[in-house]
JSON list of C-alpha atoms and ligand atoms in Angstrom, two decimals:
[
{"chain": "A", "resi": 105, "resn": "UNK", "atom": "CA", "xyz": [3.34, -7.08, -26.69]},
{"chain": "A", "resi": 106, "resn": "UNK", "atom": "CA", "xyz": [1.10, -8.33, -23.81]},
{"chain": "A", "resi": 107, "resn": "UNK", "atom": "CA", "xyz": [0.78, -6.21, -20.84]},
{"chain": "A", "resi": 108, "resn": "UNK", "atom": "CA", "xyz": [1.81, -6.56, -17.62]},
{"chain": "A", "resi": 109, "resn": "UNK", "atom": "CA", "xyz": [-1.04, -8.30, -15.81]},
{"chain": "A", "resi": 110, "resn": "UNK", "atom": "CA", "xyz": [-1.47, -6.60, -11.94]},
{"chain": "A", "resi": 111, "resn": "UNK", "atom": "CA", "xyz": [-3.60, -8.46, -9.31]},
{"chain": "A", "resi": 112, "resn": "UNK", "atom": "CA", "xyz": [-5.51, -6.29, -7.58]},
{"chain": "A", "resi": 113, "resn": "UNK", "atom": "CA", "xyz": [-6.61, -6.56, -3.86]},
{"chain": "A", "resi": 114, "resn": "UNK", "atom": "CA", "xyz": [-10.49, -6.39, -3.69]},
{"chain": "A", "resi": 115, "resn": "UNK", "atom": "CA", "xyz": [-12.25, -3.73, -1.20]},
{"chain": "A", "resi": 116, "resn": "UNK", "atom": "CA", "xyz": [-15.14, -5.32, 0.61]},
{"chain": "A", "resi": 117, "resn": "UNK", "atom": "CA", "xyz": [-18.43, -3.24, 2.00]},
{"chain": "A", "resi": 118, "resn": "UNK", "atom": "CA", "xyz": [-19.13, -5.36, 4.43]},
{"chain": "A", "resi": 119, "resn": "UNK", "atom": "CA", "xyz": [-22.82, -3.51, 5.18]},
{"chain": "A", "resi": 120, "resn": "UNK", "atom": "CA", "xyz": [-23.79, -4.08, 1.07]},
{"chain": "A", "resi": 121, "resn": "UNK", "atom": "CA", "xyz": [-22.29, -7.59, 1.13]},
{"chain": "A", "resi": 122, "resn": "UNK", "atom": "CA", "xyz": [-20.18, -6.24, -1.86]},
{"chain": "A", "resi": 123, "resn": "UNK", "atom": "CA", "xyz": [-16.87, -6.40, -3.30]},
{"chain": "A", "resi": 124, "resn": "UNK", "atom": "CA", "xyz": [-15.49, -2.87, -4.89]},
{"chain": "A", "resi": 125, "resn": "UNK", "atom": "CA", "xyz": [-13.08, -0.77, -6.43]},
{"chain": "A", "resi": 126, "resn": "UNK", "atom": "CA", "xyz": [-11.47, 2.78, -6.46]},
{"chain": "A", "resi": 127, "resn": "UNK", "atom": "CA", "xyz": [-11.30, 3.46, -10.10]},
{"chain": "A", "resi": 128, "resn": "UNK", "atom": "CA", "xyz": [-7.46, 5.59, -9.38]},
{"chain": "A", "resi": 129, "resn": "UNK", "atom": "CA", "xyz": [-6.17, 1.69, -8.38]},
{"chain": "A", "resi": 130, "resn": "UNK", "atom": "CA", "xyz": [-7.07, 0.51, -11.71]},
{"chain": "A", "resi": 131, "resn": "UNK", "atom": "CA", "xyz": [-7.01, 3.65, -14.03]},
{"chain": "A", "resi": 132, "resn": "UNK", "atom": "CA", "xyz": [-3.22, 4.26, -12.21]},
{"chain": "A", "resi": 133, "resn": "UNK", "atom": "CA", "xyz": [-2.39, 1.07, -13.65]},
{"chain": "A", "resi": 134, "resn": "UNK", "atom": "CA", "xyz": [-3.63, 1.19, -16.64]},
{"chain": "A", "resi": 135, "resn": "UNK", "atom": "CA", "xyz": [-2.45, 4.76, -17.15]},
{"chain": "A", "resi": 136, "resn": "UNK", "atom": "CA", "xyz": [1.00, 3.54, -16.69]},
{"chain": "A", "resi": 137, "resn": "UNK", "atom": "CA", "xyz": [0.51, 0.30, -19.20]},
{"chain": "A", "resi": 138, "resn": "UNK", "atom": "CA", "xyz": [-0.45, -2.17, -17.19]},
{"chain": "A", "resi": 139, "resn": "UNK", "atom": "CA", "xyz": [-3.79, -4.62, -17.25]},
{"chain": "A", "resi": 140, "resn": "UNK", "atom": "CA", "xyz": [-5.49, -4.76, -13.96]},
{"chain": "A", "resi": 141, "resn": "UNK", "atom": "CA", "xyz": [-7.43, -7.27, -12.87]},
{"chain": "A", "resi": 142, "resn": "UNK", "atom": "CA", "xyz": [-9.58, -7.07, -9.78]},
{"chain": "A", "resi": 143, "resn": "UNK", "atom": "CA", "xyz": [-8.73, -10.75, -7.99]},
{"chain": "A", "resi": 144, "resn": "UNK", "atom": "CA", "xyz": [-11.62, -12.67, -5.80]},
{"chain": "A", "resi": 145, "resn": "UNK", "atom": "CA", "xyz": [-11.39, -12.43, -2.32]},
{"chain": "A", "resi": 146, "resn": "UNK", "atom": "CA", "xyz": [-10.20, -15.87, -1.49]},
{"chain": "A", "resi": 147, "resn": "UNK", "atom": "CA", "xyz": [-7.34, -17.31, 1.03]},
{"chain": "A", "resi": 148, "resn": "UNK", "atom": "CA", "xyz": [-7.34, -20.61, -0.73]},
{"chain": "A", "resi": 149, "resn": "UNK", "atom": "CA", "xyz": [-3.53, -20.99, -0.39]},
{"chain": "A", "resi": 150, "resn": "UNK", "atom": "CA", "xyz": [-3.87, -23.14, -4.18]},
{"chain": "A", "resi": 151, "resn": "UNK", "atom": "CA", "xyz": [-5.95, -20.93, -5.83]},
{"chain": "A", "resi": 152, "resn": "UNK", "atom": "CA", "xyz": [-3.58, -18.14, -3.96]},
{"chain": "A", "resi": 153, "resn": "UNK", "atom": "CA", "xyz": [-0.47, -19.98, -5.74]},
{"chain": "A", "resi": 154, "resn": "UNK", "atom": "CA", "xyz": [-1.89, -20.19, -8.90]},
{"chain": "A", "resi": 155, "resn": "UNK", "atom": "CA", "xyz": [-2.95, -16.47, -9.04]},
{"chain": "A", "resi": 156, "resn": "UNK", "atom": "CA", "xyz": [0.36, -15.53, -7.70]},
{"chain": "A", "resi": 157, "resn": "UNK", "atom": "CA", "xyz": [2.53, -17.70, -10.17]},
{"chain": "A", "resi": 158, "resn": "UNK", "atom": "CA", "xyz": [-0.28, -16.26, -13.35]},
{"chain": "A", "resi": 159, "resn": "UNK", "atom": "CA", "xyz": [0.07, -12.29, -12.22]},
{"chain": "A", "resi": 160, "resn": "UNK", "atom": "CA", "xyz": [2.68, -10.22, -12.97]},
{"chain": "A", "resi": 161, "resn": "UNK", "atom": "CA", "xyz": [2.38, -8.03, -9.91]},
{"chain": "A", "resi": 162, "resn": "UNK", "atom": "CA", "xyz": [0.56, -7.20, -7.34]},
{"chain": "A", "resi": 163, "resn": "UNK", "atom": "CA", "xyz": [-1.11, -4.10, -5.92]},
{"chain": "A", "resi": 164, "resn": "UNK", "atom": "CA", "xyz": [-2.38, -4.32, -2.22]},
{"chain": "A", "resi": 165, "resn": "UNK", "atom": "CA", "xyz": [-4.96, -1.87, -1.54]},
{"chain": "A", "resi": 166, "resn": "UNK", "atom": "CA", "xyz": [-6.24, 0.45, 1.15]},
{"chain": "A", "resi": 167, "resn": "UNK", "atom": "CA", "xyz": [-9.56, -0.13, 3.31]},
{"chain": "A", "resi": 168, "resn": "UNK", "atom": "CA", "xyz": [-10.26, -1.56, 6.32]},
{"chain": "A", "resi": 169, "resn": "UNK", "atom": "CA", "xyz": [-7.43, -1.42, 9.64]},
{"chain": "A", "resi": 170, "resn": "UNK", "atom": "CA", "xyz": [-5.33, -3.99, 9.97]},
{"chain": "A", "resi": 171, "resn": "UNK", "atom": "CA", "xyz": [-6.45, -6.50, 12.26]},
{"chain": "A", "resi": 172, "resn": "UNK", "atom": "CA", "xyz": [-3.68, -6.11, 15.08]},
{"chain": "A", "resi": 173, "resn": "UNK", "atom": "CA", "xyz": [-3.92, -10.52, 15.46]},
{"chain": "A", "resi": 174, "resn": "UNK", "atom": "CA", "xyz": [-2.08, -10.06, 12.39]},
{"chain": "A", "resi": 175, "resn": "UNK", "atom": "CA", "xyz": [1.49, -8.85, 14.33]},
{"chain": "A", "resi": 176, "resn": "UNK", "atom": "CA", "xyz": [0.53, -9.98, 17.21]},
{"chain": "A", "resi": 177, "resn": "UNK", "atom": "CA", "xyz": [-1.55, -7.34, 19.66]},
{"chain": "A", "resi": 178, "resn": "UNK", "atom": "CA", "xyz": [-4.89, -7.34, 20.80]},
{"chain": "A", "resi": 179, "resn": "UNK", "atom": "CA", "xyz": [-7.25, -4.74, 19.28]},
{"chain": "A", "resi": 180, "resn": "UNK", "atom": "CA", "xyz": [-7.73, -1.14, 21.44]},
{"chain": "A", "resi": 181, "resn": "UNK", "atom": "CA", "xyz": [-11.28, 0.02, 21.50]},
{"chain": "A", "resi": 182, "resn": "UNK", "atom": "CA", "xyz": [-10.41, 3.04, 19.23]},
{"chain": "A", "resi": 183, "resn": "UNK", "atom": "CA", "xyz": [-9.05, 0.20, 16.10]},
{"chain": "A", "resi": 184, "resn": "UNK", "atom": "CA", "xyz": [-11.40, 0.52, 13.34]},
{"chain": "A", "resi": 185, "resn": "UNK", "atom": "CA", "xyz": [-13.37, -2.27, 11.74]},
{"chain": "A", "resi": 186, "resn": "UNK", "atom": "CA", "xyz": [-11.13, -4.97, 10.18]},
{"chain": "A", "resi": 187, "resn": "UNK", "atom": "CA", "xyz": [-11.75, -7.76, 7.70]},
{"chain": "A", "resi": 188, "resn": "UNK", "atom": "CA", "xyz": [-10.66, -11.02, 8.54]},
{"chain": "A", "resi": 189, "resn": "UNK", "atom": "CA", "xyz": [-10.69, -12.35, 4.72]},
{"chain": "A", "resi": 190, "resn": "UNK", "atom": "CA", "xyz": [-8.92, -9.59, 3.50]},
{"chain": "A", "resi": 191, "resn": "UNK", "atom": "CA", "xyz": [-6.26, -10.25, 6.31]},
{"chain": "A", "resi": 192, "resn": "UNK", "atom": "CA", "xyz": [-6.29, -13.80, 5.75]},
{"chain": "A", "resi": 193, "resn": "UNK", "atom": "CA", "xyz": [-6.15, -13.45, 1.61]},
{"chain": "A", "resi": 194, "resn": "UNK", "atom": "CA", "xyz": [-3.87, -10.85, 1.76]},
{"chain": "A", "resi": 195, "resn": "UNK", "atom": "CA", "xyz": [-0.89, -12.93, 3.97]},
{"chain": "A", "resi": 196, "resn": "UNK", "atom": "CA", "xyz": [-1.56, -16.07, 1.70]},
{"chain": "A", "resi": 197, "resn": "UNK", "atom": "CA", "xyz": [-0.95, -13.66, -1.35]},
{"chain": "A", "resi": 198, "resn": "UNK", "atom": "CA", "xyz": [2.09, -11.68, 0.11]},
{"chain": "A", "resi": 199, "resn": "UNK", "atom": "CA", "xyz": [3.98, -14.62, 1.36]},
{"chain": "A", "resi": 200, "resn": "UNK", "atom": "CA", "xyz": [3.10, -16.50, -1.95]},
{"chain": "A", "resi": 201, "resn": "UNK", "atom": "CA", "xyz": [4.38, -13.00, -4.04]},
{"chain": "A", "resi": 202, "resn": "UNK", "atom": "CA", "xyz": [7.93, -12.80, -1.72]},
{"chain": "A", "resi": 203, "resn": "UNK", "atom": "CA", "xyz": [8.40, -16.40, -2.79]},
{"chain": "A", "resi": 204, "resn": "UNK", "atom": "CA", "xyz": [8.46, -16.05, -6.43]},
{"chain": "A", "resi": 205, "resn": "UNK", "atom": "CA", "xyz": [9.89, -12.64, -6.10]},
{"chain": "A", "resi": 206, "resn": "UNK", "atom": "CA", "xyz": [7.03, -10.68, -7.71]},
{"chain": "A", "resi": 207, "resn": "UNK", "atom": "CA", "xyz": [6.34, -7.03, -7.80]},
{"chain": "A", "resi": 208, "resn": "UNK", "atom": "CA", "xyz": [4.26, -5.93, -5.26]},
{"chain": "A", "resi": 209, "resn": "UNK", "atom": "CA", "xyz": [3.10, -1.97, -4.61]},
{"chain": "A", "resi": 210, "resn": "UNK", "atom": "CA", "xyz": [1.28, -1.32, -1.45]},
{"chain": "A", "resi": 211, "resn": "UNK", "atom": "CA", "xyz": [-0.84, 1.75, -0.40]},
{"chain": "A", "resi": 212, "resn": "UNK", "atom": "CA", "xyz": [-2.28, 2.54, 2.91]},
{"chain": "A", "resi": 213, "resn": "UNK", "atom": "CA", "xyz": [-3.48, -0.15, 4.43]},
{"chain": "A", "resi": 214, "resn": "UNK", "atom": "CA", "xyz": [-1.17, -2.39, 2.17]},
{"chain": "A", "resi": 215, "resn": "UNK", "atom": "CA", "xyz": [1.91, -0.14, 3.90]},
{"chain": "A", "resi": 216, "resn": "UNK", "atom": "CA", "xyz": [0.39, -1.10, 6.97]},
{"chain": "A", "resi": 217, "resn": "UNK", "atom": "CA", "xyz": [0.12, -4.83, 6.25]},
{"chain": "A", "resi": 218, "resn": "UNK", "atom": "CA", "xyz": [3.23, -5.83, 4.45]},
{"chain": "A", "resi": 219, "resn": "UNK", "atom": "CA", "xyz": [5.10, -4.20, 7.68]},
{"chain": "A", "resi": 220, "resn": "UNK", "atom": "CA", "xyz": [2.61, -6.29, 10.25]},
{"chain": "A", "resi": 221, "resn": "UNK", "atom": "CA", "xyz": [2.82, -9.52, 8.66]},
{"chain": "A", "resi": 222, "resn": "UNK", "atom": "CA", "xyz": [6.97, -9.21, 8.34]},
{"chain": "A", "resi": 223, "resn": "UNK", "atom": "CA", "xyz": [7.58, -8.52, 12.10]},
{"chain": "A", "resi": 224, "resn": "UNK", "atom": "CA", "xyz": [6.18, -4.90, 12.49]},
{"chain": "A", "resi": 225, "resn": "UNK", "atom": "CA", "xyz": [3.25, -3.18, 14.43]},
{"chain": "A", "resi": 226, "resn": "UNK", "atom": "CA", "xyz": [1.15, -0.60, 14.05]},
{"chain": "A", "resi": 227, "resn": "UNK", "atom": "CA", "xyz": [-0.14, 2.28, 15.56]},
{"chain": "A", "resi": 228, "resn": "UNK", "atom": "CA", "xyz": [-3.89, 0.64, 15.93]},
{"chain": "A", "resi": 229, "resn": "UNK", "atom": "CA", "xyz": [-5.24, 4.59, 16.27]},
{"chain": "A", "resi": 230, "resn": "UNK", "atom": "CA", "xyz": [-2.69, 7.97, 15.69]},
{"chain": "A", "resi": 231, "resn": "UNK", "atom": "CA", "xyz": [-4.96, 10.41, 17.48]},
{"chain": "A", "resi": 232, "resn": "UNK", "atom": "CA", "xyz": [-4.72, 8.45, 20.35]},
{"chain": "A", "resi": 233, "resn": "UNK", "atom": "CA", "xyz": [-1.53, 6.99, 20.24]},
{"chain": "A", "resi": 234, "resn": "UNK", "atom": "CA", "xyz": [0.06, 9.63, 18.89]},
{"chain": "A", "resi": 235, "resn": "UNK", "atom": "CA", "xyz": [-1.20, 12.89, 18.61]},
{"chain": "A", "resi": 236, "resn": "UNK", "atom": "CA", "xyz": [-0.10, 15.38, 15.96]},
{"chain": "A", "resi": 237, "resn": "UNK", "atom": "CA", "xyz": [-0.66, 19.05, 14.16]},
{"chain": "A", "resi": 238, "resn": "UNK", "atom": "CA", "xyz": [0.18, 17.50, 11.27]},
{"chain": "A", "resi": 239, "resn": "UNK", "atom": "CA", "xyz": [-2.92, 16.38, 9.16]},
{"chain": "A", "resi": 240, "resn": "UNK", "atom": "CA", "xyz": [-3.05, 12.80, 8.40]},
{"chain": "A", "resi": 241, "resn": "UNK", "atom": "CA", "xyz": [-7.08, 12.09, 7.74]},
{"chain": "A", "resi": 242, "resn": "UNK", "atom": "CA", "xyz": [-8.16, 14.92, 5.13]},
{"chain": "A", "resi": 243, "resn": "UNK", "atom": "CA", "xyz": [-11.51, 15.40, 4.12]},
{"chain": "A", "resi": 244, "resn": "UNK", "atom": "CA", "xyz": [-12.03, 15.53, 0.19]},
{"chain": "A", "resi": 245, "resn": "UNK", "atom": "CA", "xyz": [-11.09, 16.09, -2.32]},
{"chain": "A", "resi": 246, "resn": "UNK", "atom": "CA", "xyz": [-8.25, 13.94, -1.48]},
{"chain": "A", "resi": 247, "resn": "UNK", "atom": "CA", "xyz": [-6.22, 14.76, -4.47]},
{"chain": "A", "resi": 248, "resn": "UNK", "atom": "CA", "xyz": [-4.93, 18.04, -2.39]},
{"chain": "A", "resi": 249, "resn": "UNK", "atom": "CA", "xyz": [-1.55, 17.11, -0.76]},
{"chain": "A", "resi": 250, "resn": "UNK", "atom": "CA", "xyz": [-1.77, 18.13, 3.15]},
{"chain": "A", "resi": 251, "resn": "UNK", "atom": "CA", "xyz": [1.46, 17.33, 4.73]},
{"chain": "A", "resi": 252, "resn": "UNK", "atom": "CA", "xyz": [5.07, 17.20, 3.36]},
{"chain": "A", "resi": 253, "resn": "UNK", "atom": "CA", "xyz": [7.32, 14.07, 3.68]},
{"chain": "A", "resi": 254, "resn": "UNK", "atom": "CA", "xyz": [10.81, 13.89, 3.58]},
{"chain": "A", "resi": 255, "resn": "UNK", "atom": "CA", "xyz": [12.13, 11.80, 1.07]},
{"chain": "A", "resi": 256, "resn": "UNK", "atom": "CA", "xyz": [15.40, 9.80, 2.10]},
{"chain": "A", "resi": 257, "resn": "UNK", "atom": "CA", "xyz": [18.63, 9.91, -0.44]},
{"chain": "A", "resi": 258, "resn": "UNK", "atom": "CA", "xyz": [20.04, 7.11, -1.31]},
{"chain": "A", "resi": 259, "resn": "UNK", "atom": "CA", "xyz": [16.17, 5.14, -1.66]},
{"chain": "A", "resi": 260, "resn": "UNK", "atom": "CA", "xyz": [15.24, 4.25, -4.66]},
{"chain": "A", "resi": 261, "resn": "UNK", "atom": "CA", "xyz": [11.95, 6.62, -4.16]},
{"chain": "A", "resi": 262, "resn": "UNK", "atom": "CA", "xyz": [14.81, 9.47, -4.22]},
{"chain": "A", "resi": 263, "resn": "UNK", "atom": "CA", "xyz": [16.59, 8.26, -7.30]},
{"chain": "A", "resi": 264, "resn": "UNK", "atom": "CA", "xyz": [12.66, 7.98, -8.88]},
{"chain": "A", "resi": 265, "resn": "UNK", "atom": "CA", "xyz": [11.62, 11.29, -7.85]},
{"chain": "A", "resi": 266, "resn": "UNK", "atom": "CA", "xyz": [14.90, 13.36, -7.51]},
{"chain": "A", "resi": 267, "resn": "UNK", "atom": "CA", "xyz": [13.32, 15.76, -4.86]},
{"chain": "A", "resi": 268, "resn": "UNK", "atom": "CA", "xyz": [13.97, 15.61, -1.33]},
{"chain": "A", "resi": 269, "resn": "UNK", "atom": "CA", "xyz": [10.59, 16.84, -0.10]},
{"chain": "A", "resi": 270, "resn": "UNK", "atom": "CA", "xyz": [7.27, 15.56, -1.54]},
{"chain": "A", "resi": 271, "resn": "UNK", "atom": "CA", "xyz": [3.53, 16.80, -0.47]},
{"chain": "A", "resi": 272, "resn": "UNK", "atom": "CA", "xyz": [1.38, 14.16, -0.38]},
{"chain": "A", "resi": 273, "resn": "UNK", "atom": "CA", "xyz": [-2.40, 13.50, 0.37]},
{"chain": "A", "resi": 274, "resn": "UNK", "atom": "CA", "xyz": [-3.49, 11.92, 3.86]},
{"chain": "A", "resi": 275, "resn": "UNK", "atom": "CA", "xyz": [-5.90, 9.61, 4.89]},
{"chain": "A", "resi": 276, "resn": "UNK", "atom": "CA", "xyz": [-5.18, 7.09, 7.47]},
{"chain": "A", "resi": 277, "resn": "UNK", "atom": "CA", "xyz": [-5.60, 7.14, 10.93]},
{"chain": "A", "resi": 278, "resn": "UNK", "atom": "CA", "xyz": [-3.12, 3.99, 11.61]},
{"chain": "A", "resi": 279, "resn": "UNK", "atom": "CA", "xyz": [0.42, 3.96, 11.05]},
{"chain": "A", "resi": 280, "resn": "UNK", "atom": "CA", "xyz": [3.39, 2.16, 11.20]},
{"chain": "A", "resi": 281, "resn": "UNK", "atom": "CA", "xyz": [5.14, 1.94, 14.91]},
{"chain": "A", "resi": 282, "resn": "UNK", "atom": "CA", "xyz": [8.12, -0.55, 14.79]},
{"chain": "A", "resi": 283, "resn": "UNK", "atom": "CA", "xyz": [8.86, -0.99, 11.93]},
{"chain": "A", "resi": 284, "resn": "UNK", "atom": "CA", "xyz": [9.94, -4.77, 10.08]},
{"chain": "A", "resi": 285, "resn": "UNK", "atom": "CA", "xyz": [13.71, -5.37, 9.92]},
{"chain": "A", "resi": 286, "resn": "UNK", "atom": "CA", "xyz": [12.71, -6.48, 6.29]},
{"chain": "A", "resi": 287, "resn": "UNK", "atom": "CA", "xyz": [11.79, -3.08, 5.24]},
{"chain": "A", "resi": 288, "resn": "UNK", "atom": "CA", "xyz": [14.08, -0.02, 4.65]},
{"chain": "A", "resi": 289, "resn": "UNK", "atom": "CA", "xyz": [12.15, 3.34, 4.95]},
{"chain": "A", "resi": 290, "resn": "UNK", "atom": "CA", "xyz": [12.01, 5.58, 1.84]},
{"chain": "A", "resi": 291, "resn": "UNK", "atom": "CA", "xyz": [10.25, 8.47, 3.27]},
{"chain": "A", "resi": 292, "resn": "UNK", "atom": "CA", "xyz": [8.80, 10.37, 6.30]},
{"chain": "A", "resi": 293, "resn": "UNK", "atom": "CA", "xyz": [6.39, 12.76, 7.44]},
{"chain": "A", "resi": 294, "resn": "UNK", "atom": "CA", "xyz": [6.74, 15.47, 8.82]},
{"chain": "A", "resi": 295, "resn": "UNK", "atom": "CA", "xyz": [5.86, 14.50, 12.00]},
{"chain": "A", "resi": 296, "resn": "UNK", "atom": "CA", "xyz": [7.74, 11.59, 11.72]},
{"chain": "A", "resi": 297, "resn": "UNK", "atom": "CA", "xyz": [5.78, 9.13, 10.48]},
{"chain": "A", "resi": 298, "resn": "UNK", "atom": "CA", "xyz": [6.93, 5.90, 7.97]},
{"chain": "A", "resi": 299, "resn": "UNK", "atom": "CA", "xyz": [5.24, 7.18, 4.91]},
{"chain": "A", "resi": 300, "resn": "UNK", "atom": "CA", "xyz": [7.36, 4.70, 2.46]},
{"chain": "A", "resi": 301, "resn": "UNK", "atom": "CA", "xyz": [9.26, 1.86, 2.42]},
{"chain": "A", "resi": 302, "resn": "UNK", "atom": "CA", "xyz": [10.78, -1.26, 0.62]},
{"chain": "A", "resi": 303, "resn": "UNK", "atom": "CA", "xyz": [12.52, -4.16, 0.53]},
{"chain": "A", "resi": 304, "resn": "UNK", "atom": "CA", "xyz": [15.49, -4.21, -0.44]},
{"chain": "A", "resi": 305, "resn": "UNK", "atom": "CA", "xyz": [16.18, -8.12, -0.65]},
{"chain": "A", "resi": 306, "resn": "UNK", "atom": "CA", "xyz": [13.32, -8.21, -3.41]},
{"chain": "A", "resi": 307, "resn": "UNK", "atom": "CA", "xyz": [13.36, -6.80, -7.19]},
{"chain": "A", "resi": 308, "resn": "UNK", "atom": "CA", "xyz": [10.83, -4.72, -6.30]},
{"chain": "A", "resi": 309, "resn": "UNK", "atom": "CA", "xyz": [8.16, -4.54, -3.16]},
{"chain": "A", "resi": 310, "resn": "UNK", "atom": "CA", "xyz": [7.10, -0.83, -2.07]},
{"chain": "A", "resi": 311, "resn": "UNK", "atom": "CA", "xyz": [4.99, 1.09, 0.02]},
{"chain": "A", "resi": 312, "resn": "UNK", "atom": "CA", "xyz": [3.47, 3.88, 0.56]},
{"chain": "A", "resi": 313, "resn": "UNK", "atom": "CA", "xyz": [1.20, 5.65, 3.39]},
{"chain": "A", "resi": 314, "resn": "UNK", "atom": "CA", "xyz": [-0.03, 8.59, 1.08]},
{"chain": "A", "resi": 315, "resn": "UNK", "atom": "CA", "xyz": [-2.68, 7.83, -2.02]},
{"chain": "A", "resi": 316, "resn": "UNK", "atom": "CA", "xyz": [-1.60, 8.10, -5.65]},
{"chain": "A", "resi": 317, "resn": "UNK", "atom": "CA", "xyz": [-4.66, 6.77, -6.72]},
{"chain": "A", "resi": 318, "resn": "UNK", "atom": "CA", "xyz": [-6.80, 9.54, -5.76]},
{"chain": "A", "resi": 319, "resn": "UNK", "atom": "CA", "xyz": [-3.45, 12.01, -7.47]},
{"chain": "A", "resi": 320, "resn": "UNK", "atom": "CA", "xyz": [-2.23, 10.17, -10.18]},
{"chain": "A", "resi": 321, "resn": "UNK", "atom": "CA", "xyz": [-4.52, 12.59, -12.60]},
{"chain": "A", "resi": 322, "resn": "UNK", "atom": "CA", "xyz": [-3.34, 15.98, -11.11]},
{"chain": "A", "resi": 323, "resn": "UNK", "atom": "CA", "xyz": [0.47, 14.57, -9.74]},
{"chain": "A", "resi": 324, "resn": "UNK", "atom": "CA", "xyz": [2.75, 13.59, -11.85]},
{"chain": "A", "resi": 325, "resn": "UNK", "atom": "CA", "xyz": [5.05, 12.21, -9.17]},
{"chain": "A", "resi": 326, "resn": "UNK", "atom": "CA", "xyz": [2.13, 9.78, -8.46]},
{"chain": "A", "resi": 327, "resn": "UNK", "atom": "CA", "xyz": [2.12, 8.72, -11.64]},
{"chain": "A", "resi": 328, "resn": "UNK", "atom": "CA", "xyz": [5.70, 7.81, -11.79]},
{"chain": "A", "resi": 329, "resn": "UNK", "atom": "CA", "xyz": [4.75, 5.69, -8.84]},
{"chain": "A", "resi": 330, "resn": "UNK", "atom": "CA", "xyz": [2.80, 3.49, -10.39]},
{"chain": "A", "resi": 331, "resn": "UNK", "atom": "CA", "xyz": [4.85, 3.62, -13.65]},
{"chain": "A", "resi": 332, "resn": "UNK", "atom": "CA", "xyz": [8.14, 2.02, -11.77]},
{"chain": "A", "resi": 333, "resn": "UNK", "atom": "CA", "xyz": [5.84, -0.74, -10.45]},
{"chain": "A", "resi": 334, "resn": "UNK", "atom": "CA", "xyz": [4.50, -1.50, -13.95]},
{"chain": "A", "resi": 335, "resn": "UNK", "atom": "CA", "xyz": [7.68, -1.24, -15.49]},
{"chain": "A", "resi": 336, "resn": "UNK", "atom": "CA", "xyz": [9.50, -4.24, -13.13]},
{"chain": "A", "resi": 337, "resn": "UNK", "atom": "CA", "xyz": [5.85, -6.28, -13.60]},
{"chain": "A", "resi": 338, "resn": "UNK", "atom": "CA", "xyz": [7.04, -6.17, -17.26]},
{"chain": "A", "resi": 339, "resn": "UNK", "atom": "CA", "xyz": [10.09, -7.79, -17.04]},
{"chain": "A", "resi": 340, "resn": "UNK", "atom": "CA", "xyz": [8.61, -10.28, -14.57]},
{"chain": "B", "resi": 151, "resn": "LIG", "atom": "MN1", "xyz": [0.06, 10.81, 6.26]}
]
């Protein structure tokens, strides 16, 4: 039996000129059966077909902020660095996944992205924009959860984790505002925050805002996250 291949969003150090990887994306998948492979950083929308119609799934990363060009705003001074290829690879690869109907899991910044390129925005900064008690940038080890979410029956995040509250690790300082009429939200902070969504039209395309891969080890809950998005990259 082969495994289910997973394309994997690259990080990219801009200051080191490097390409990189947290081990939790890969080992998460490969804990839960899967084969990840880490995919170049290219927007070539050919090569971009061909990797999309040769993957079983797709796993879009976190790292840098979302550029706001990408639904449509112009940056605020407090928006973090962004990465134009990663924006630019990453809507060649999502559109290209949506069209063939492939799995796709998205964490932090992928969240963020899959709702700003279908017809969302973003809170570019959440101290700023929307201050809170509730902590949503932890220091580490970021494996401790440090706010709750509520987790909405009738989701299929509910029907995977059969708990109405979850505590979850935090580390993002941007956010989901409006969010895109193509996504249904799954859970929410505490604070009121998106924290996970889907899409319901597809087999299987999910978010979240919190960070399984730095839990998956210590959470078992985490681990069934990345087990469900194996699972439907297995029967393609
Ligand atoms: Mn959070």
């Amino acid at each position: 039996m082969k495994k289910a291949m997973i394309g994997v969003v690259p990080l990219v150090d801009t200051e080191k000129e490097s390409y990189w990887m947290v081990p939790g994306y890969m080992q998460g998948i490969q804990e839960a059966g899967g084969l990840p492979v880490m995919l170049p950083l290219t927007a070539d929308r050919t090569d971009i077909r061909q990797i999309a119609e040769t993957m079983d799934g797709f796993l879009f990363t976190g790292g840098h902020d979302v550029s706001p060009e990408v639904y449509g705003e112009k940056p605020l001074p407090q928006c973090g660095e962004c990465c134009p290829e990663r924006d630019a690879m990453e809507k060649e690869l999502l559109l290209a996944a949506l069209e063939l109907d492939k799995p796709v899991l998205g964490i932090c910044r992928g969240i963020q992205f899959i709702n700003g390129v279908l017809g969302g925005t973003l809170y570019q900064d959440l101290p700023s924009q929307r201050p809170s008690d509730v902590e949503h940038h932890q220091t580490p080890p970021y494996d401790i959860p440090v706010h709750k979410v509520e987790i909405l029956r009738g989701t299929p995040l509910w029907d995977l984790l059969q708990k109405n509250e979850l505590s979850v690790n935090s580390y993002h300082h941007q956010a989901i505002k409006k969010l895109s009429p193509q996504l249904q939200v799954m859970a929410v902070s505490e604070d009121g925050l998106t924290e996970a969504v889907r899409m319901e039209e597809k087999n299987f395309v999910w978010a979240v805002q919190w960070h399984p891969e730095f839990s998956f080890l210590t959470d078992p809950d985490s681990r069934k996250i990345f087990q469900i998005f194996v699972e439907h990259a297995d029967q393609k």
